[in-house]
XYZ file of C-alpha atoms in Angstrom:
502
model
C 59.313 -78.260 -41.941
C 58.240 -77.015 -38.616
C 56.308 -73.884 -38.053
C 59.406 -72.082 -36.675
C 61.537 -73.260 -39.667
C 58.737 -72.081 -42.165
C 58.387 -68.706 -40.287
C 62.131 -68.278 -40.513
C 62.045 -68.911 -44.194
C 59.287 -66.223 -44.620
C 61.455 -63.803 -42.752
C 64.357 -64.462 -45.098
C 62.095 -63.810 -48.012
C 60.956 -60.482 -46.671
C 57.493 -61.686 -45.779
C 57.329 -61.055 -42.059
C 53.473 -60.694 -42.279
C 53.383 -64.449 -43.186
C 55.797 -65.414 -40.333
C 53.643 -63.793 -37.564
C 50.643 -66.090 -37.625
C 52.940 -69.163 -37.649
C 54.880 -67.952 -34.646
C 51.709 -66.941 -32.743
C 50.437 -70.543 -33.218
C 53.737 -71.987 -32.089
C 53.870 -69.710 -28.972
C 50.323 -70.613 -27.967
C 51.328 -74.261 -27.797
C 54.997 -73.839 -26.655
C 55.169 -70.491 -24.675
C 58.750 -71.309 -23.556
C 60.129 -71.450 -27.141
C 62.892 -68.876 -26.957
C 63.623 -69.084 -30.668
C 60.057 -68.469 -31.607
C 59.878 -65.404 -29.364
C 63.057 -64.180 -30.946
C 61.823 -64.691 -34.490
C 58.547 -63.030 -33.540
C 60.523 -59.983 -32.333
C 62.313 -59.755 -35.726
C 59.048 -60.232 -37.504
C 57.282 -57.442 -35.611
C 60.332 -55.184 -36.189
C 60.116 -55.789 -39.900
C 56.439 -54.875 -39.792
C 57.370 -51.788 -37.937
C 55.418 -52.676 -34.763
C 58.176 -51.890 -32.429
C 56.386 -52.110 -29.058
C 55.286 -55.661 -29.954
C 58.894 -56.384 -30.964
C 60.127 -55.279 -27.606
C 57.716 -57.645 -25.868
C 58.776 -60.527 -27.979
C 62.475 -59.968 -27.434
C 61.915 -59.367 -23.777
C 60.291 -62.912 -23.576
C 63.200 -64.384 -25.514
C 65.824 -62.730 -23.280
C 64.082 -63.847 -20.131
C 64.374 -67.444 -21.502
C 67.982 -67.047 -22.706
C 69.600 -64.363 -20.552
C 72.974 -65.166 -21.700
C 72.451 -64.970 -25.450
C 74.084 -61.929 -26.726
C 72.270 -61.650 -29.995
C 68.827 -61.584 -28.212
C 70.070 -58.999 -25.758
C 71.293 -56.770 -28.574
C 68.026 -57.208 -30.393
C 66.137 -56.283 -27.229
C 68.274 -53.205 -26.548
C 68.026 -51.973 -30.058
C 64.309 -52.579 -30.088
C 63.816 -50.670 -26.966
C 65.833 -47.806 -28.354
C 63.929 -47.664 -31.602
C 60.506 -47.740 -29.618
C 61.692 -44.685 -27.426
C 62.146 -46.612 -24.341
C 65.290 -46.253 -22.229
C 67.828 -48.790 -23.338
C 70.839 -47.835 -21.154
C 70.664 -50.767 -18.728
C 70.208 -53.317 -21.539
C 73.213 -51.980 -23.563
C 75.230 -51.759 -20.309
C 74.494 -55.483 -19.674
C 75.472 -56.276 -23.242
C 78.841 -54.612 -22.961
C 79.430 -56.714 -19.803
C 78.491 -59.828 -21.761
C 80.438 -58.886 -24.919
C 83.116 -56.434 -23.856
C 84.840 -56.501 -27.257
C 81.670 -55.612 -29.212
C 81.955 -51.990 -30.487
C 78.399 -51.954 -31.776
C 77.258 -52.505 -28.214
C 79.161 -49.442 -27.086
C 77.804 -47.465 -30.031
C 74.335 -48.456 -28.871
C 75.083 -47.489 -25.339
C 76.250 -44.058 -26.492
C 73.058 -43.565 -28.346
C 70.949 -44.687 -25.592
C 72.798 -42.471 -23.138
C 72.354 -39.533 -25.369
C 68.524 -40.314 -25.746
C 68.195 -40.228 -22.042
C 70.000 -36.888 -21.872
C 73.288 -38.068 -20.624
C 75.465 -36.364 -23.419
C 78.605 -36.052 -21.388
C 78.598 -39.749 -20.443
C 77.867 -40.682 -24.032
C 80.679 -38.510 -25.331
C 83.107 -39.816 -22.636
C 82.193 -43.464 -23.481
C 83.008 -42.819 -27.217
C 86.266 -40.980 -26.472
C 87.477 -43.912 -24.293
C 86.632 -46.463 -26.923
C 88.146 -44.473 -29.718
C 91.361 -44.027 -27.789
C 91.616 -47.896 -27.647
C 90.201 -48.412 -31.318
C 91.307 -45.389 -33.421
C 90.087 -47.089 -36.686
C 86.445 -47.462 -35.309
C 84.819 -45.364 -38.213
C 81.207 -45.703 -36.863
C 82.386 -44.337 -33.442
C 84.093 -41.397 -35.108
C 80.966 -40.563 -37.048
C 78.753 -40.747 -34.071
C 81.022 -38.628 -31.839
C 81.576 -35.938 -34.442
C 77.850 -35.723 -35.065
C 77.026 -35.633 -31.412
C 79.412 -32.826 -30.980
C 78.079 -30.888 -33.877
C 74.448 -31.129 -33.031
C 75.228 -30.151 -29.339
C 76.529 -26.805 -30.787
C 80.184 -27.350 -31.161
C 80.802 -26.197 -34.716
C 84.570 -25.528 -34.175
C 85.905 -28.773 -32.751
C 83.260 -31.363 -33.580
C 85.848 -33.252 -35.832
C 88.819 -33.097 -33.494
C 88.508 -36.889 -32.955
C 89.373 -37.506 -36.608
C 92.417 -35.240 -36.323
C 93.707 -37.262 -33.442
C 93.054 -40.560 -35.129
C 94.776 -39.516 -38.319
C 97.802 -38.520 -36.260
C 97.885 -41.937 -34.659
C 97.155 -43.791 -37.956
C 98.298 -41.626 -40.692
C 98.236 -44.195 -43.350
C 94.607 -45.179 -42.874
C 92.856 -43.634 -46.008
C 89.373 -44.398 -44.691
C 89.870 -42.180 -41.629
C 91.039 -39.323 -43.791
C 88.036 -39.691 -46.081
C 85.574 -39.717 -43.345
C 87.202 -36.625 -41.907
C 86.930 -34.959 -45.187
C 83.309 -35.879 -45.577
C 82.401 -34.490 -42.070
C 83.450 -30.969 -43.413
C 82.270 -31.488 -47.053
C 78.776 -32.036 -46.010
C 79.015 -28.568 -44.375
C 80.598 -27.055 -47.515
C 83.664 -26.038 -45.547
C 85.938 -26.074 -48.548
C 89.117 -24.646 -46.954
C 89.063 -27.312 -44.282
C 88.452 -30.013 -46.906
C 91.492 -28.887 -48.953
C 93.641 -28.903 -45.801
C 92.463 -32.477 -44.963
C 93.096 -33.809 -48.506
C 96.385 -32.245 -48.611
C 97.509 -33.892 -45.427
C 95.918 -37.238 -46.613
C 98.028 -37.160 -49.916
C 101.219 -36.496 -47.889
C 100.479 -39.452 -45.610
C 98.821 -41.901 -48.022
C 100.172 -40.945 -51.364
C 97.988 -40.707 -54.529
C 94.623 -42.565 -54.471
C 91.704 -42.312 -56.873
C 89.392 -41.641 -53.949
C 91.415 -38.589 -52.931
C 91.385 -37.406 -56.575
C 87.588 -37.767 -56.732
C 87.378 -35.930 -53.355
C 89.443 -33.014 -54.813
C 87.313 -33.001 -57.919
C 84.199 -32.715 -55.860
C 85.578 -29.747 -53.903
C 86.826 -27.927 -56.975
C 83.448 -28.398 -58.737
C 81.174 -27.399 -55.798
C 83.524 -24.474 -54.645
C 83.650 -22.860 -57.947
C 87.181 -23.630 -58.918
C 86.306 -24.014 -62.631
C 89.676 -24.522 -64.076
C 90.811 -27.126 -61.596
C 87.614 -28.978 -61.788
C 87.866 -29.142 -65.639
C 91.352 -30.609 -65.317
C 90.287 -33.219 -62.818
C 87.256 -34.234 -64.844
C 89.490 -34.757 -67.827
C 92.007 -36.722 -65.729
C 89.212 -39.040 -64.443
C 87.297 -39.427 -67.794
C 87.440 -43.070 -67.691
C 86.272 -43.479 -64.135
C 82.668 -44.853 -63.713
C 81.679 -43.581 -60.297
C 78.291 -42.133 -59.145
C 79.921 -39.324 -57.071
C 82.052 -38.215 -60.094
C 78.990 -38.378 -62.358
C 76.873 -36.302 -59.974
C 79.648 -33.740 -59.503
C 79.967 -33.483 -63.242
C 76.141 -33.165 -63.769
C 75.927 -30.354 -61.337
C 79.185 -28.753 -62.774
C 77.614 -28.735 -66.253
C 74.310 -27.447 -65.112
C 75.973 -24.420 -63.404
C 77.774 -23.640 -66.735
C 74.523 -24.081 -68.894
C 75.898 -27.203 -70.646
C 72.375 -28.837 -70.626
C 72.944 -31.636 -73.243
C 76.309 -32.598 -71.691
C 74.635 -32.643 -68.265
C 71.857 -34.926 -69.718
C 74.442 -37.276 -71.185
C 76.285 -37.424 -67.758
C 73.131 -38.316 -65.904
C 71.105 -40.586 -68.176
C 73.208 -43.726 -67.942
C 72.868 -43.731 -64.034
C 68.968 -44.007 -64.490
C 69.611 -47.787 -65.061
C 71.483 -48.177 -61.790
C 70.766 -48.304 -58.036
C 71.739 -44.610 -58.031
C 68.741 -43.686 -60.251
C 66.765 -41.884 -57.515
C 69.717 -39.583 -56.935
C 69.964 -38.632 -60.612
C 66.177 -38.220 -61.602
C 65.802 -34.897 -59.798
C 68.657 -33.496 -61.952
C 67.102 -34.957 -65.149
C 63.924 -33.080 -64.169
C 65.891 -29.842 -64.005
C 67.652 -30.442 -67.339
C 64.487 -31.340 -69.149
C 62.679 -28.422 -67.754
C 65.529 -26.132 -68.990
C 65.591 -27.837 -72.451
C 61.863 -27.713 -72.645
C 61.827 -24.004 -71.983
C 64.259 -23.598 -75.016
C 62.778 -26.019 -77.475
C 59.263 -26.944 -76.236
C 60.275 -30.486 -75.391
C 57.603 -32.571 -73.486
C 59.837 -34.857 -71.454
C 59.635 -32.666 -68.411
C 55.825 -32.863 -68.653
C 55.976 -36.723 -68.820
C 58.407 -36.802 -65.839
C 56.596 -34.467 -63.491
C 53.217 -36.119 -64.700
C 51.539 -32.791 -65.078
C 49.553 -31.829 -63.076
C 52.160 -32.657 -60.429
C 51.354 -35.592 -58.033
C 51.179 -33.398 -54.999
C 48.222 -34.030 -52.967
C 46.919 -32.763 -49.626
C 44.859 -34.821 -47.113
C 43.057 -33.326 -44.092
C 43.640 -35.891 -41.390
C 40.816 -34.602 -39.376
C 42.880 -34.164 -36.241
C 41.047 -32.366 -33.402
C 42.725 -29.463 -31.567
C 43.351 -31.768 -28.654
C 44.993 -34.297 -30.900
C 47.179 -31.737 -32.561
C 48.216 -30.330 -29.211
C 49.064 -33.766 -27.805
C 51.196 -34.609 -31.006
C 53.039 -31.280 -30.747
C 53.853 -31.965 -27.149
C 55.236 -35.422 -27.962
C 57.289 -34.081 -30.946
C 58.544 -31.034 -29.127
C 59.992 -33.352 -26.397
C 62.213 -35.068 -28.958
C 63.846 -31.940 -30.206
C 66.757 -31.980 -27.922
C 69.574 -30.914 -30.254
C 71.014 -27.500 -30.408
C 71.822 -27.600 -34.081
C 70.555 -29.647 -37.092
C 72.559 -32.622 -38.356
C 75.186 -31.477 -40.855
C 73.821 -33.496 -43.703
C 70.177 -32.386 -43.318
C 68.246 -29.583 -45.206
C 67.285 -27.603 -42.081
C 68.466 -24.087 -41.572
C 67.465 -22.212 -38.361
C 65.911 -24.979 -36.502
C 66.293 -28.671 -35.548
C 65.406 -32.077 -36.870
C 65.000 -35.349 -34.936
C 66.963 -38.534 -35.599
C 65.660 -42.173 -35.640
C 62.395 -43.338 -37.154
C 59.894 -41.692 -34.860
C 56.908 -43.503 -36.206
C 58.346 -46.583 -34.428
C 58.097 -45.064 -31.018
C 55.785 -46.264 -28.322
C 53.769 -43.134 -27.534
C 50.052 -43.921 -28.120
C 49.403 -40.518 -30.090
C 52.040 -41.638 -32.650
C 50.394 -45.109 -32.912
C 47.069 -43.523 -33.717
C 48.633 -41.183 -36.160
C 50.484 -43.872 -37.900
C 47.231 -45.551 -38.874
C 45.859 -42.315 -40.260
C 49.023 -41.783 -42.292
C 48.905 -45.217 -43.769
C 45.284 -44.715 -44.863
C 46.264 -41.470 -46.533
C 49.174 -43.118 -48.386
C 46.842 -45.898 -49.677
C 44.410 -43.254 -50.778
C 47.248 -41.467 -52.635
C 48.527 -44.610 -54.408
C 45.032 -45.485 -55.521
C 44.699 -42.115 -57.244
C 47.894 -42.348 -59.178
C 47.798 -42.227 -62.952
C 48.361 -45.288 -65.012
C 51.384 -47.146 -64.485
C 54.415 -46.248 -66.569
C 57.227 -48.932 -66.460
C 60.198 -46.440 -66.793
C 58.813 -43.709 -64.514
C 60.464 -43.090 -61.118
C 57.020 -42.583 -59.461
C 54.492 -44.437 -61.678
C 56.857 -47.327 -62.548
C 56.531 -49.090 -59.143
C 54.499 -51.986 -58.201
C 51.072 -51.062 -56.719
C 49.801 -54.460 -55.610
C 47.125 -53.948 -52.997
C 48.700 -56.595 -50.741
C 51.908 -54.479 -50.733
C 49.906 -51.112 -50.207
C 48.499 -52.278 -46.986
C 52.179 -53.139 -45.700
C 53.659 -49.816 -46.778
C 56.800 -49.210 -44.789
C 58.310 -46.046 -43.564
C 61.906 -45.844 -44.772
C 62.321 -42.858 -42.388
C 60.187 -40.492 -40.250
C 61.243 -37.438 -38.433
C 60.096 -34.056 -37.118
C 61.416 -30.602 -38.030
C 61.035 -27.470 -35.865
C 61.833 -24.294 -37.665
C 62.234 -20.969 -35.696
C 62.385 -17.471 -36.701
C 63.815 -17.008 -40.242
C 64.096 -20.836 -40.476
C 63.661 -22.902 -43.678
C 64.625 -25.989 -45.539
C 66.958 -25.800 -48.582
C 65.733 -27.404 -51.684
C 66.337 -31.112 -51.555
C 64.920 -34.507 -52.429
C 64.711 -37.867 -50.677
C 66.669 -40.629 -52.550
C 65.833 -43.380 -50.110
C 61.995 -43.025 -50.619
C 59.313 -43.465 -53.253
C 56.843 -41.155 -51.665
C 57.606 -38.329 -49.283
C 55.313 -36.426 -46.917
C 55.041 -33.388 -44.622
C 52.359 -33.255 -41.940
C 51.911 -29.705 -40.732
C 51.174 -29.665 -36.968
C 51.911 -26.088 -35.769
C 52.127 -23.102 -38.116
C 52.841 -19.455 -37.101
C 50.053 -16.977 -37.396
C 49.602 -15.046 -40.712
C 51.061 -12.020 -38.968
C 54.100 -14.035 -37.722
C 54.767 -15.639 -41.102
C 54.965 -12.388 -43.114
C 54.122 -11.808 -46.592
C 53.187 -14.877 -48.575
C 54.676 -17.329 -49.471
C 56.668 -17.029 -46.227
C 56.548 -20.331 -44.441
C 55.005 -22.094 -47.507
C 56.043 -25.452 -49.001
C 57.567 -25.054 -52.468
C 58.067 -27.782 -55.149
C 60.263 -27.785 -58.204
C 62.766 -25.070 -57.080
C 66.252 -26.040 -57.932
C 69.044 -25.868 -55.322
C 70.077 -22.245 -54.858
C 73.729 -23.048 -55.582
C 73.015 -24.188 -59.140
C 71.802 -20.663 -60.011
C 69.218 -22.009 -62.531
C 66.532 -19.683 -63.980
C 63.694 -21.987 -62.897
C 60.974 -20.871 -60.532
C 58.949 -23.224 -58.194
C 56.367 -25.299 -60.140
C 53.863 -25.393 -57.142
C 53.467 -23.591 -53.795
C 51.537 -24.953 -50.887
C 50.162 -22.971 -48.033
C 50.452 -25.169 -44.836
C 47.507 -25.793 -42.663
C 47.756 -27.445 -39.287
C 46.466 -31.147 -39.572
C 47.035 -31.302 -43.310
C 49.316 -33.954 -44.829
C 50.964 -33.292 -48.195
C 52.071 -36.326 -50.123
C 54.477 -36.072 -53.170
C 57.111 -38.014 -55.211
C 60.424 -38.441 -53.301
C 62.387 -37.466 -56.324
C 60.555 -33.997 -56.376
C 62.645 -30.947 -55.436
C 61.078 -29.209 -52.380
C 61.912 -26.644 -49.845
C 60.255 -24.243 -47.299
C 60.373 -20.455 -47.467
C 61.778 -18.501 -44.520
C 59.241 -16.772 -42.285
C 59.438 -13.758 -40.007
C 58.834 -15.172 -36.580
C 57.238 -17.909 -34.610
C 57.834 -21.727 -34.833
C 56.811 -24.258 -37.570
C 56.501 -27.771 -36.342
C 56.073 -30.635 -38.842
C 56.322 -34.549 -38.964
C 57.772 -35.803 -42.200
C 58.264 -39.307 -43.587
C 59.324 -41.358 -46.628
C 57.599 -44.507 -47.948
C 59.988 -47.291 -48.837
C 60.077 -47.920 -52.702
C 58.363 -50.991 -54.066
C 59.966 -52.994 -56.887
C 59.766 -51.426 -60.421
C 57.255 -53.128 -62.696
C 59.889 -53.926 -65.209
C 62.229 -55.311 -62.552
C 64.884 -52.713 -63.466
C 66.187 -50.071 -61.046
C 65.216 -47.141 -63.150
């Protein structure tokens, strides 16, 4: 087996770190090996060194300028790294005019360069020719919403559903675009039209069930839950768990959620199990909530020793990325904005230096965790040192909250650990009476109306990183004036010790 073949095998096994040395050796001896450069780009990308990936893909593209897959990799890598990728995506659309992914990438690249009108025009044109292009519809409606259009952001779905009235997937995506905003009358209207055009479908019934349960239509929700009692679906189970919690049916909610802890949906259900066990514990003195939250809670603060100059530079870089006028519909931000993409992949040197400090803090946090517990969502993960050194960010973003801004209580199902690095905090006078502007843990979502107080409150300090379990409910408290800038991230989950998902 050649070095390139062995490197490719390592990549397929998820060990890009083992592929990189082999590819370096190959390129030292054969610098014109386009495949080796391309594989090196994928390896660096997997290791989340995006600027190195850009260099490798650039070398591969120079050697094979007509290879569409290499050009796509280069364009995407430039976009992830925060470089302009417009020219590369334009070139790709010329090379592969039928590839809608290339047009999606071009629209994102144009928007990143501030060319919102061109990006919207490009999507509108392609959707006119391809009305069933779901990714295009999602991107266009999201772009319009974050640009401040809260009234007509989903008009593209309306037009497509008129053209293709029997395409259930279009109706469901249109429904979801309003459901994530809790716009229940619009949801009901869309579902009614969908049933007229497509007839009865289980997915439409589940959507109606979700709306009834979340909007407070108790009688209708109860009927729909009974009608779908034999359906094994995580969306239904989550709606039922929340519905039962709202109505104080704690044991029933527990029975609805527990089976899903053995599935890939476990990280979505563990936070609700925490609320249920806390409520049951308050009634009967049960200790399961203590076990789950590993009292004292695993929330730890790390002073990253950032100088005033370093803080100011980071604030400047992050503020430049806050271009949206409104937060994304599915995010927890209220009264501010949140960036998209994984900003710790970007090329700016201050972010590279910060990334090293963050990884060091994460490793320190993991090393301080209590003894492993095979069935625990936090403590049941593998902690092999070789994996710790390769911790991956499953997401990273910045949040800019303004006067009266806050984050609603939420969790991060795609992470194992979550973090908030406070970079700019309003003055004590601007914040108002404590705990205004503080980070809170353990407060349930307000819409559940549960009599549970936060378990822990953290006063933010500029330059302090707070690490905590990704399944832990957390929110920020509104503040009177000023601006609150943070960088947040999730750490990708490691495998469970037992090999089970929950």
